[in-house]
Amino acid sequence: MAIREDVLVVGGGIAGATAALAAAETGAQVRLISHKKSTLRQASGLIDLLGAVVEDDPASEPSGPVADPFEAVDRLPGAHPYNVVGVEGIREGLRIFDGAVGDAYAGAHTDRNALVLTHGGTVKPTARYPESVAPGLASVEEKTLLVGFAGLTDFDATAAAAHLDATGVPFDVDGATVSFPVEFRDDALTTRLAKALDTDESNARERLAEAVDDHLDGHERVGFPAMLGDDERREVRAELEDRLGAAVFEIPTGPPSLLGLRLEDLLFDALDEAGVRIASGNPAVGYETDGGRIESVLVDRRGSEVPYSADEFVLATGGLVGKGIDSDRESVTEPIFGCHVPHPEDRYDWSYPEAFGAHAFARFGVVPDDDLRPTDASGEAEFANLRAAGGVLGGADTAREKSAAGVSLATGAYAGRRAGENATGETAVEEATR
Ligand SMILES: Cc1cc2nc3c(=O)[nH]c(=O)nc-3n(C[C@H](O)[C@H](O)[C@H](O)COP(=O)(O)OP(=O)(O)OC[C@H]3O[C@@H](n4cnc5c(N)ncnc54)[C@H](O)[C@@H]3O)c2cc1C
């Protein structure tokens, strides 16, 4: 049976989820297809809007940290995706995000960036952060103890505390390493440790509090790597706070990132609630077109190509990491629709000699017109009914400027709303005032 929707979103990361939610708000019937899990399981779970301004000039250093992303937007290079959607588009993305995650996230009370402690002992400007991270903000001047676990090499609490101290944070900070109260293999994943706290295996919560108590010594708050429970995370943190008599917070970690996984769950719950149909596990590999419009996206299901038809399409397949942009020794491509991805001909110009420099590849991606439609080499929209969102868009060095999730939210919200409006013939405003 042919599958047909108003809007088809390709990609299940922050950009695809936001686009699908925005399209559903217009009353459109929406389907989201994704090949694999998104980069969220590696990501910190933080929503960075803009932490630094990065010029086009590869030799220039990022200027930051940015205190108010909304004030800094007009200092971004012209090709930046934020310049297509504008400040209103950024606010729309945040509105959809805040609605989707509810009180699981903090930061919506202000336009200004919060400064979150990282597992490397630095401070990072971000716009939205999980509520379990909130008591650990650098702006809170409380004597702080960071606690790591023996065998968990990802987080060295003593080194992180020393590093934070050296950066001049306005509070005393110390580090301690304790043994996790339940024995695991050295290579056990944080998700396994979180489950042990969830189920209070072998009295894990009380024994953890006892181990930390020996180091408490007047510290007013205690930070752990983000693994304080999963389903029962609020209960776990509340019990530890109660037993320690101190505020307890989580510090975002590397992969597998529980905060990223939790965010993925929150977004997919919101998609379910919005009535978005979801199909995952198979890659989109091509498309069918009728002149300038896409008729359907072809999905490879065990060797046969199944068409998914729709009136409007959103490409949200991520950048070089998510596989939305592909490269070989010769060229850089967008593999599903073959959209134009400008790049220097000489491969040696794709990167900059310094490891943390302004690499050209960081900005590789499709080039949108003023309606977020990918354009061809002459600047014309590749297809009338295809918009792009998130990491697949070029023009921003989101890692250096700390804006990846923000760009995904803002462009996802814009692309999804426009796709929904075009498919249903209604504007979201009309829909909302009915
Ligand atoms: C290690 C790491 C840490 C990060 N930390 C932060 C951070 O601290 N703050 C922040 O703001 N952002 C962070 N990010 C960035 C953020 O997680 C996203 O990568 C970014 O917002 C881009 O999201 P996206 O939705 O465009 O793409 P992705 O998250 O890459 O998702 C792409 C989706 O498209 C699907 N897809 C790709 N090709 C196909 C195909 N052919 N057919 C069907 N589906 C396909 C993928 O399976 C996936 O579901 C981090 C990313 C990484 C990798």
Coordinates of C-alpha atoms and ligand atoms in Angstrom, one line a residue:
M1 CA 0.0 0.0 0.0
A2 CA 1.4 3.5 -0.9
I3 CA 2.3 5.6 2.1
R4 CA 1.3 9.2 1.8
E5 CA 1.5 12.1 4.3
D6 CA 1.2 15.9 4.2
V7 CA 4.7 16.3 5.5
L8 CA 7.6 13.8 5.5
V9 CA 10.6 14.6 7.7
V10 CA 13.8 12.6 7.1
G11 CA 16.0 12.4 10.3
G12 CA 15.3 11.7 13.9
G13 CA 17.6 14.1 15.7
I14 CA 16.8 17.5 17.4
A15 CA 16.2 19.1 14.0
G16 CA 13.9 16.4 12.6
A17 CA 11.9 16.1 15.8
T18 CA 11.4 19.9 16.0
A19 CA 10.4 20.0 12.4
A20 CA 7.9 17.3 12.8
L21 CA 6.4 18.9 15.9
A22 CA 6.2 22.3 14.2
A23 CA 4.5 20.7 11.1
A24 CA 2.1 18.9 13.3
E25 CA 1.1 22.2 15.0
T26 CA -0.2 23.4 11.6
G27 CA -2.7 20.5 11.5
A28 CA -0.6 18.6 8.9
Q29 CA -0.4 14.8 9.0
V30 CA 3.3 14.1 9.6
R31 CA 5.6 11.2 9.3
L32 CA 9.2 11.1 10.6
I33 CA 11.6 8.5 9.2
S34 CA 15.1 7.9 10.5
H35 CA 17.8 5.4 9.8
K36 CA 19.6 5.1 13.0
K37 CA 19.6 6.8 16.4
S38 CA 20.7 10.4 16.2
T39 CA 23.8 12.0 17.7
L40 CA 21.8 12.6 20.9
R41 CA 23.3 9.5 22.6
Q42 CA 26.7 11.0 22.2
A43 CA 25.7 14.6 22.9
S44 CA 25.7 16.4 26.3
G45 CA 21.9 16.9 26.4
L46 CA 22.6 20.7 26.6
I47 CA 20.9 23.1 24.3
D48 CA 23.5 25.6 23.1
L49 CA 22.1 28.6 21.3
L50 CA 25.3 30.6 20.8
G51 CA 28.3 30.5 23.0
A52 CA 30.8 32.4 20.8
V53 CA 30.8 34.4 17.6
V54 CA 33.1 32.8 14.9
E55 CA 34.1 34.9 11.9
D56 CA 34.5 33.5 8.4
D57 CA 38.3 34.2 8.6
P58 CA 40.0 30.9 9.4
A59 CA 42.7 32.7 11.3
S60 CA 40.4 34.5 13.7
E61 CA 39.6 33.2 17.2
P62 CA 36.0 32.8 18.4
S63 CA 34.9 35.8 20.4
G64 CA 33.0 34.9 23.6
P65 CA 31.7 33.7 25.8
V66 CA 28.4 35.3 24.6
A67 CA 26.2 36.5 27.5
D68 CA 23.0 37.0 25.5
P69 CA 22.7 35.0 22.3
F70 CA 19.9 37.2 21.0
E71 CA 22.1 40.3 21.2
A72 CA 25.0 38.5 19.4
V73 CA 23.0 37.1 16.5
D74 CA 23.6 40.1 14.2
R75 CA 27.4 39.7 14.5
L76 CA 27.3 36.3 12.8
P77 CA 28.6 35.8 9.2
G78 CA 26.0 36.4 6.5
A79 CA 25.6 32.7 5.5
H80 CA 24.7 31.6 9.0
P81 CA 21.4 29.7 9.2
Y82 CA 20.2 32.0 12.1
N83 CA 20.2 34.8 9.5
V84 CA 17.6 32.9 7.5
V85 CA 15.2 32.3 10.3
G86 CA 16.0 35.5 12.4
V87 CA 15.6 36.0 16.1
E88 CA 11.9 35.1 15.8
G89 CA 12.8 31.8 14.3
I90 CA 15.2 31.1 17.2
R91 CA 12.4 31.9 19.7
E92 CA 10.0 29.6 17.8
G93 CA 12.5 26.8 18.1
L94 CA 12.8 27.3 21.8
R95 CA 9.1 27.6 22.3
I96 CA 8.6 24.2 20.7
F97 CA 11.5 22.7 22.7
D98 CA 10.2 24.1 26.0
G99 CA 6.7 22.7 25.2
A100 CA 8.2 19.3 24.4
V101 CA 10.4 18.9 27.5
G102 CA 8.3 20.7 30.1
D103 CA 9.9 20.9 33.5
A104 CA 12.6 18.4 32.7
Y105 CA 14.7 21.4 31.4
A106 CA 15.6 24.7 33.0
G107 CA 16.7 28.0 31.5
A108 CA 13.5 29.3 29.9
H109 CA 13.2 32.1 32.5
T110 CA 15.9 34.2 30.8
D111 CA 17.4 35.1 27.4
R112 CA 20.9 35.0 28.9
N113 CA 23.2 32.0 28.7
A114 CA 23.7 29.9 31.8
L115 CA 27.2 28.7 32.6
V116 CA 27.2 24.9 33.1
L117 CA 30.1 22.9 34.6
T118 CA 31.5 20.3 32.2
H119 CA 33.2 17.0 32.9
G120 CA 36.5 18.4 31.7
G121 CA 36.4 21.1 34.4
T122 CA 35.4 24.0 32.2
V123 CA 32.4 26.2 32.1
K124 CA 30.1 26.2 29.1
P125 CA 27.5 28.8 28.0
T126 CA 24.2 27.2 27.2
A127 CA 20.6 28.2 26.8
R128 CA 18.7 25.1 28.2
Y129 CA 20.0 22.4 30.6
P130 CA 18.4 19.4 32.3
E131 CA 16.9 20.3 35.7
S132 CA 19.4 17.9 37.4
V133 CA 22.2 20.1 36.1
A134 CA 20.7 23.4 37.4
P135 CA 21.9 23.3 41.0
G136 CA 25.5 23.1 39.6
L137 CA 25.5 26.4 37.6
A138 CA 28.8 28.3 37.9
S139 CA 26.8 31.4 38.9
V140 CA 25.8 29.8 42.2
E141 CA 28.4 30.7 44.7
E142 CA 28.3 27.6 46.9
K143 CA 31.3 25.5 48.1
T144 CA 31.3 22.6 45.7
L145 CA 32.4 19.0 45.8
L146 CA 32.8 17.0 42.6
V147 CA 32.6 13.3 43.0
G148 CA 34.0 10.7 40.5
F149 CA 34.0 7.0 40.6
A150 CA 37.1 4.7 40.7
G151 CA 37.3 3.0 37.3
L152 CA 35.2 5.5 35.5
T153 CA 37.9 7.1 33.5
D154 CA 35.6 9.6 31.7
F155 CA 35.4 11.9 34.7
D156 CA 38.4 12.7 36.9
A157 CA 36.8 14.8 39.7
T158 CA 40.0 16.0 41.3
A159 CA 41.5 17.2 37.9
A160 CA 38.1 18.8 37.0
A161 CA 38.0 20.6 40.3
A162 CA 41.6 21.8 39.9
H163 CA 40.8 23.0 36.4
L164 CA 37.7 24.9 37.5
D165 CA 39.6 26.5 40.3
A166 CA 42.3 27.7 37.9
T167 CA 39.6 29.2 35.6
G168 CA 38.6 31.5 38.6
V169 CA 35.1 30.2 39.3
P170 CA 33.6 32.3 42.2
F171 CA 33.3 29.4 44.6
D172 CA 35.6 26.9 46.3
V173 CA 35.7 23.6 44.5
D174 CA 37.3 20.3 45.5
G175 CA 37.3 16.8 44.0
A176 CA 37.0 13.3 45.4
T177 CA 37.0 9.8 44.0
V178 CA 34.9 7.1 45.6
S179 CA 34.1 3.5 44.8
F180 CA 30.7 3.0 43.2
P181 CA 28.7 1.0 45.9
V182 CA 27.9 -1.9 43.5
E183 CA 30.7 -3.8 41.8
F184 CA 30.8 -3.8 38.0
R185 CA 33.2 -4.7 35.3
D186 CA 35.7 -1.9 34.7
D187 CA 34.1 -1.2 31.2
A188 CA 30.5 -1.1 32.5
L189 CA 28.5 1.7 30.8
T190 CA 27.1 4.6 32.8
T191 CA 23.6 3.4 31.9
R192 CA 24.3 0.2 33.9
L193 CA 25.4 2.2 36.9
A194 CA 22.3 4.5 36.6
K195 CA 20.1 1.4 36.6
A196 CA 21.7 0.2 39.9
L197 CA 20.7 3.6 41.5
D198 CA 17.2 3.4 39.9
T199 CA 16.5 0.0 41.5
D200 CA 18.6 0.8 44.6
E201 CA 20.5 -2.4 44.0
S202 CA 22.4 -3.6 47.1
N203 CA 21.3 -0.4 49.0
A204 CA 23.3 1.6 46.4
R205 CA 21.8 5.0 47.3
E206 CA 22.5 4.9 51.0
R207 CA 26.0 3.4 50.5
L208 CA 26.9 6.0 47.9
A209 CA 25.8 8.8 50.3
E210 CA 28.0 7.2 53.1
A211 CA 31.0 7.1 50.8
V212 CA 30.6 10.8 49.8
D213 CA 29.8 11.9 53.4
D214 CA 33.5 11.2 54.3
H215 CA 34.5 14.0 51.9
L216 CA 31.6 16.4 52.5
D217 CA 33.4 18.7 55.0
G218 CA 31.1 21.8 54.7
H219 CA 30.5 21.6 50.9
E220 CA 27.1 22.9 50.1
R221 CA 26.6 21.1 46.8
V222 CA 27.8 17.9 45.3
G223 CA 28.3 17.2 41.6
F224 CA 28.3 13.7 40.1
P225 CA 28.8 12.5 36.5
A226 CA 25.3 12.3 34.9
M227 CA 24.3 8.8 35.9
L228 CA 22.2 9.4 39.0
G229 CA 19.4 7.1 37.9
D230 CA 17.3 7.0 34.8
D231 CA 13.6 6.4 35.2
E232 CA 13.8 7.2 38.9
R233 CA 16.3 10.0 38.6
R234 CA 14.3 12.6 40.6
E235 CA 13.9 10.1 43.4
V236 CA 17.6 9.1 43.4
R237 CA 18.7 12.7 43.5
A238 CA 16.2 13.7 46.2
E239 CA 17.3 10.8 48.4
L240 CA 21.0 11.7 48.0
E241 CA 20.3 15.3 48.8
D242 CA 18.4 14.2 51.9
R243 CA 21.1 11.9 53.1
L244 CA 23.9 14.3 52.4
G245 CA 22.2 17.5 53.5
A246 CA 23.6 19.2 50.4
A247 CA 22.3 20.1 46.9
V248 CA 23.1 17.4 44.4
F249 CA 23.6 18.0 40.7
E250 CA 24.7 16.1 37.5
I251 CA 27.6 17.0 35.2
P252 CA 27.1 16.2 31.5
T253 CA 29.4 13.4 30.3
G254 CA 30.6 11.9 27.1
P255 CA 29.0 8.9 25.3
P256 CA 26.9 7.1 26.1
S257 CA 25.3 10.2 27.5
L258 CA 22.4 9.6 29.8
L259 CA 21.3 13.3 29.5
G260 CA 21.3 12.9 25.7
L261 CA 19.4 9.7 25.9
R262 CA 16.8 11.2 28.2
L263 CA 16.4 14.1 25.8
E264 CA 15.8 11.7 22.9
D265 CA 13.1 10.0 25.0
L266 CA 11.5 13.4 25.8
L267 CA 11.4 14.4 22.2
F268 CA 10.0 11.1 21.0
D269 CA 7.3 11.1 23.7
A270 CA 6.3 14.6 22.4
L271 CA 6.2 13.3 18.8
D272 CA 3.9 10.5 19.9
E273 CA 1.7 12.9 21.7
A274 CA 1.5 15.2 18.7
G275 CA 0.4 12.2 16.5
V276 CA 3.5 12.1 14.4
R277 CA 4.0 8.7 12.8
I278 CA 7.5 7.4 13.2
A279 CA 9.4 4.8 11.1
S280 CA 12.9 4.0 12.1
G281 CA 15.6 1.5 11.2
N282 CA 15.8 1.9 7.4
P283 CA 17.7 4.5 5.4
A284 CA 16.3 6.9 2.8
V285 CA 18.3 6.2 -0.3
G286 CA 16.8 8.3 -3.1
Y287 CA 13.7 10.1 -4.3
E288 CA 11.1 10.3 -7.2
T289 CA 10.4 13.6 -8.7
D290 CA 7.8 15.2 -10.9
G291 CA 9.8 18.1 -12.5
G292 CA 10.7 20.6 -9.8
R293 CA 8.8 18.8 -6.9
I294 CA 9.7 15.7 -5.0
E295 CA 6.9 13.1 -5.2
S296 CA 8.4 10.6 -2.8
V297 CA 11.4 9.5 -0.8
L298 CA 12.7 6.0 -1.4
V299 CA 13.5 4.0 1.7
D300 CA 15.6 0.9 1.5
R301 CA 13.8 -1.9 3.3
R302 CA 15.8 -5.1 3.1
G303 CA 16.9 -4.5 -0.5
S304 CA 13.6 -3.1 -1.9
E305 CA 12.9 0.6 -2.3
V306 CA 9.7 1.6 -0.7
P307 CA 8.3 5.1 -1.7
Y308 CA 7.1 7.4 1.1
S309 CA 5.0 10.1 -0.6
A310 CA 4.1 13.5 0.8
D311 CA 3.3 17.1 -0.3
E312 CA 6.2 18.6 1.5
F313 CA 9.6 17.2 2.7
V314 CA 12.1 18.2 5.4
L315 CA 15.7 17.1 5.1
A316 CA 17.1 16.8 8.7
T317 CA 19.8 14.1 8.3
G318 CA 22.6 15.8 10.2
G319 CA 26.1 16.8 9.2
L320 CA 29.2 14.8 8.6
V321 CA 28.8 13.0 11.9
G322 CA 25.1 12.1 11.4
K323 CA 25.8 11.1 7.7
G324 CA 23.5 13.7 6.2
I325 CA 26.6 15.0 4.5
D326 CA 29.1 12.5 3.1
S327 CA 32.6 12.9 1.8
D328 CA 35.2 10.8 0.0
R329 CA 38.7 11.8 -1.2
E330 CA 37.2 13.7 -4.2
S331 CA 34.1 15.5 -3.1
V332 CA 31.4 16.3 -0.5
T333 CA 27.8 15.3 -1.2
E334 CA 24.3 15.2 0.2
P335 CA 23.5 11.6 -0.4
I336 CA 19.7 11.4 -0.6
F337 CA 18.7 14.2 -2.9
G338 CA 22.1 15.0 -4.4
C339 CA 21.8 18.6 -3.2
H340 CA 24.7 20.9 -4.0
V341 CA 27.3 21.1 -1.2
P342 CA 29.9 23.7 -2.0
H343 CA 33.5 22.9 -1.0
P344 CA 37.0 23.8 -2.1
E345 CA 38.2 21.6 -5.0
D346 CA 41.6 20.9 -3.3
R347 CA 41.0 18.5 -0.4
Y348 CA 44.0 20.1 1.5
D349 CA 41.8 23.2 1.8
W350 CA 39.1 21.4 3.7
S351 CA 40.9 21.6 7.0
Y352 CA 43.0 24.2 8.7
P353 CA 46.5 23.3 10.0
E354 CA 45.6 24.0 13.7
A355 CA 43.6 21.2 15.3
F356 CA 41.1 23.5 16.8
G357 CA 41.2 26.0 14.0
A358 CA 38.4 27.2 11.7
H359 CA 38.2 24.1 9.5
A360 CA 36.3 24.6 6.2
F361 CA 34.7 21.2 6.7
A362 CA 32.9 22.4 9.8
R363 CA 30.8 24.7 7.6
F364 CA 30.1 22.1 4.9
G365 CA 26.4 21.6 4.1
V366 CA 23.6 22.5 1.8
V367 CA 23.1 26.2 1.1
P368 CA 19.5 27.4 1.9
D369 CA 17.5 30.1 0.2
D370 CA 15.4 32.5 2.2
D371 CA 12.8 29.8 2.8
L372 CA 15.4 27.2 3.9
R373 CA 15.2 25.3 0.6
P374 CA 18.5 23.8 -0.5
T375 CA 19.9 25.6 -3.6
D376 CA 21.8 24.4 -6.6
A377 CA 25.1 26.0 -7.7
S378 CA 23.3 28.8 -9.4
G379 CA 21.4 29.7 -6.2
E380 CA 18.0 28.4 -7.3
A381 CA 15.9 26.1 -5.0
E382 CA 16.7 22.5 -5.9
F383 CA 13.1 21.5 -5.3
A384 CA 10.0 23.6 -4.6
N385 CA 8.9 21.4 -1.7
L386 CA 12.1 20.4 0.1
R387 CA 13.5 22.3 3.1
A388 CA 16.5 21.6 5.2
A389 CA 17.2 21.9 8.9
G390 CA 19.9 21.2 11.5
G391 CA 23.4 19.9 10.9
V392 CA 22.8 19.2 7.2
L393 CA 22.8 23.0 6.6
G394 CA 26.1 24.6 5.9
G395 CA 27.3 28.1 6.8
A396 CA 27.9 27.7 10.6
D397 CA 30.8 26.3 12.6
T398 CA 28.4 25.1 15.3
A399 CA 31.0 23.2 17.3
R400 CA 33.2 26.2 17.8
E401 CA 30.5 28.7 18.3
K402 CA 28.5 26.3 20.5
S403 CA 25.2 26.6 18.6
A404 CA 24.5 23.1 17.3
A405 CA 21.2 22.3 19.1
G406 CA 20.0 25.9 18.7
V407 CA 20.5 25.9 15.0
S408 CA 18.7 22.5 14.8
L409 CA 15.7 23.9 16.9
A410 CA 15.4 27.2 15.0
T411 CA 15.7 25.8 11.5
G412 CA 13.7 22.7 12.4
A413 CA 10.8 24.9 13.7
Y414 CA 10.9 27.1 10.6
A415 CA 11.2 24.3 8.0
G416 CA 8.5 22.2 9.7
R417 CA 6.1 25.1 10.0
R418 CA 6.5 26.2 6.4
A419 CA 6.2 22.6 5.2
G420 CA 3.0 22.1 7.3
E421 CA 1.5 25.4 6.1
N422 CA 2.2 24.6 2.4
A423 CA 0.8 21.1 2.7
T424 CA -2.4 22.2 4.5
G425 CA -2.8 25.6 2.9
E426 CA -3.1 27.1 6.4
T427 CA -0.8 29.3 8.5
A428 CA 0.0 28.3 12.0
V429 CA -1.5 31.6 13.2
E430 CA -4.8 30.9 11.6
E431 CA -4.7 27.4 13.1
A432 CA -3.9 28.7 16.5
T433 CA -6.8 31.3 16.5
R434 CA -9.5 28.9 15.4
Ligands
LIG1 C1 29.6 14.1 20.6 C2 28.6 15.2 20.4 C3 28.4 16.1 21.4 C4 27.4 17.2 21.2 N1 27.2 18.1 22.2 C5 26.4 19.1 22.0 C6 26.2 20.1 23.0 O1 26.8 20.1 24.1 N2 25.3 21.1 22.8 C7 24.6 21.2 21.6 O2 23.9 22.2 21.4 N3 24.8 20.3 20.6 C8 25.6 19.3 20.8 N4 25.8 18.3 19.8 C9 25.1 18.5 18.5 C10 23.7 17.9 18.5 O3 23.6 16.7 19.2 C11 23.3 17.5 17.1 O4 24.3 16.8 16.4 C12 23.0 18.7 16.2 O5 22.0 19.5 16.8 C13 22.5 18.3 14.8 O6 21.3 17.6 15.0 P1 20.5 17.1 13.7 O7 19.1 16.7 14.2 O8 20.6 18.0 12.6 O9 21.3 15.8 13.3 P2 21.7 14.3 14.0 O10 21.6 14.4 15.4 O11 23.0 13.9 13.3 O12 20.5 13.4 13.4 C14 20.4 13.0 12.1 C15 19.3 12.0 11.9 O13 19.1 11.7 10.6 C16 19.1 10.3 10.4 N5 19.6 10.0 9.0 C17 20.8 10.3 8.5 N6 20.8 9.8 7.2 C18 19.7 9.2 7.0 C19 19.1 8.5 5.9 N7 19.7 8.4 4.7 N8 17.8 8.0 6.0 C20 17.1 8.2 7.1 N9 17.6 8.8 8.2 C21 18.9 9.3 8.1 C22 20.0 9.7 11.5 O14 19.8 8.4 11.7 C23 19.6 10.6 12.6 O15 18.4 10.1 13.2 C24 26.7 17.3 20.0 C25 26.9 16.3 19.0 C26 27.8 15.3 19.1 C27 28.1 14.3 18.0

